[in-house]
Amino acid sequence: HGQLPKPYDDNGWGCAYRSLMSIISWFRLQGYTAVLNPTHYEIQKRLVEHCGQSADELLGKKQWLGSQDVALFLENALGVTCKILECPSGDDVAGSARALVHHFETQGTPVMIGGGELAFTLLGVDFNPDSGDVRFLIMDPHYVGPDDLAQIHPKWVGWKSADSPTHLGTKLFSSDKFYNLCLPQRPSSI
């Protein structure tokens, strides 16, 4: 999934778009939708035409998306409702481990995480209620390169702690950043 059509380059602004595309792929692979992954422009166009976003600020621009944008797109394009989990700091993401475990046990859908200047896709949580230790199965949408497992795992897809370094050298979840998590809900009926 890390390869993009050449010469398209979304480096520095496209991580949330890639996370959204991964979530759409999950819904398609589970048989919940036949919707194919849209282009960045198609995502922007739908957000402008159907979700009230400003064309002047978004359409055709190298503009970041947030968790709320991802939720709006999923609702409009796939009919998928989303819950937003607000975490005023990175410490609150780890503190939400029980809620995230519940999400994966009941919904199982990938979660888009937006915080600071980065977005990630959460695929699972390993939480030890006795010690409070938590690890996150992260798919980092910043990877661009060949579909070579040796290059991708464990740096770009793997189990991480809250203080694991990102590709920028910052902590995965910093105490001084605000995070919104978009938790897509599975349809109750097909």
mmCIF file of C-alpha atoms in Angstrom, residues 5 11 16 25 46 50 65 88 103 105 107 122 126 131 142 149 189:
data_model
loop_
_atom_site.group_PDB
_atom_site.id
_atom_site.type_symbol
_atom_site.label_atom_id
_atom_site.label_comp_id
_atom_site.label_asym_id
_atom_site.label_seq_id
_atom_site.Cartn_x
_atom_site.Cartn_y
_atom_site.Cartn_z
ATOM 1 C CA PRO A 5 1.216 6.510 -8.715
ATOM 2 C CA ASN A 11 5.190 13.779 1.161
ATOM 3 C CA ALA A 16 -4.141 11.200 6.864
ATOM 4 C CA SER A 25 -9.619 -0.805 2.000
ATOM 5 C CA ARG A 46 -16.283 15.085 -1.565
ATOM 6 C CA HIS A 50 -20.897 17.124 0.638
ATOM 7 C CA LEU A 65 -6.734 16.286 6.933
ATOM 8 C CA PRO A 88 -5.693 16.445 25.140
ATOM 9 C CA HIS A 103 -13.131 -0.798 20.186
ATOM 10 C CA GLU A 105 -12.996 -6.292 20.522
ATOM 11 C CA GLN A 107 -15.638 -3.185 16.073
ATOM 12 C CA LEU A 122 -3.906 2.014 14.715
ATOM 13 C CA ASP A 126 -1.962 -4.786 23.697
ATOM 14 C CA SER A 131 0.883 -3.354 35.034
ATOM 15 C CA HIS A 142 4.533 7.941 5.995
ATOM 16 C CA LEU A 149 8.340 -6.724 4.304
ATOM 17 C CA SER A 189 -26.471 -4.746 9.206
#
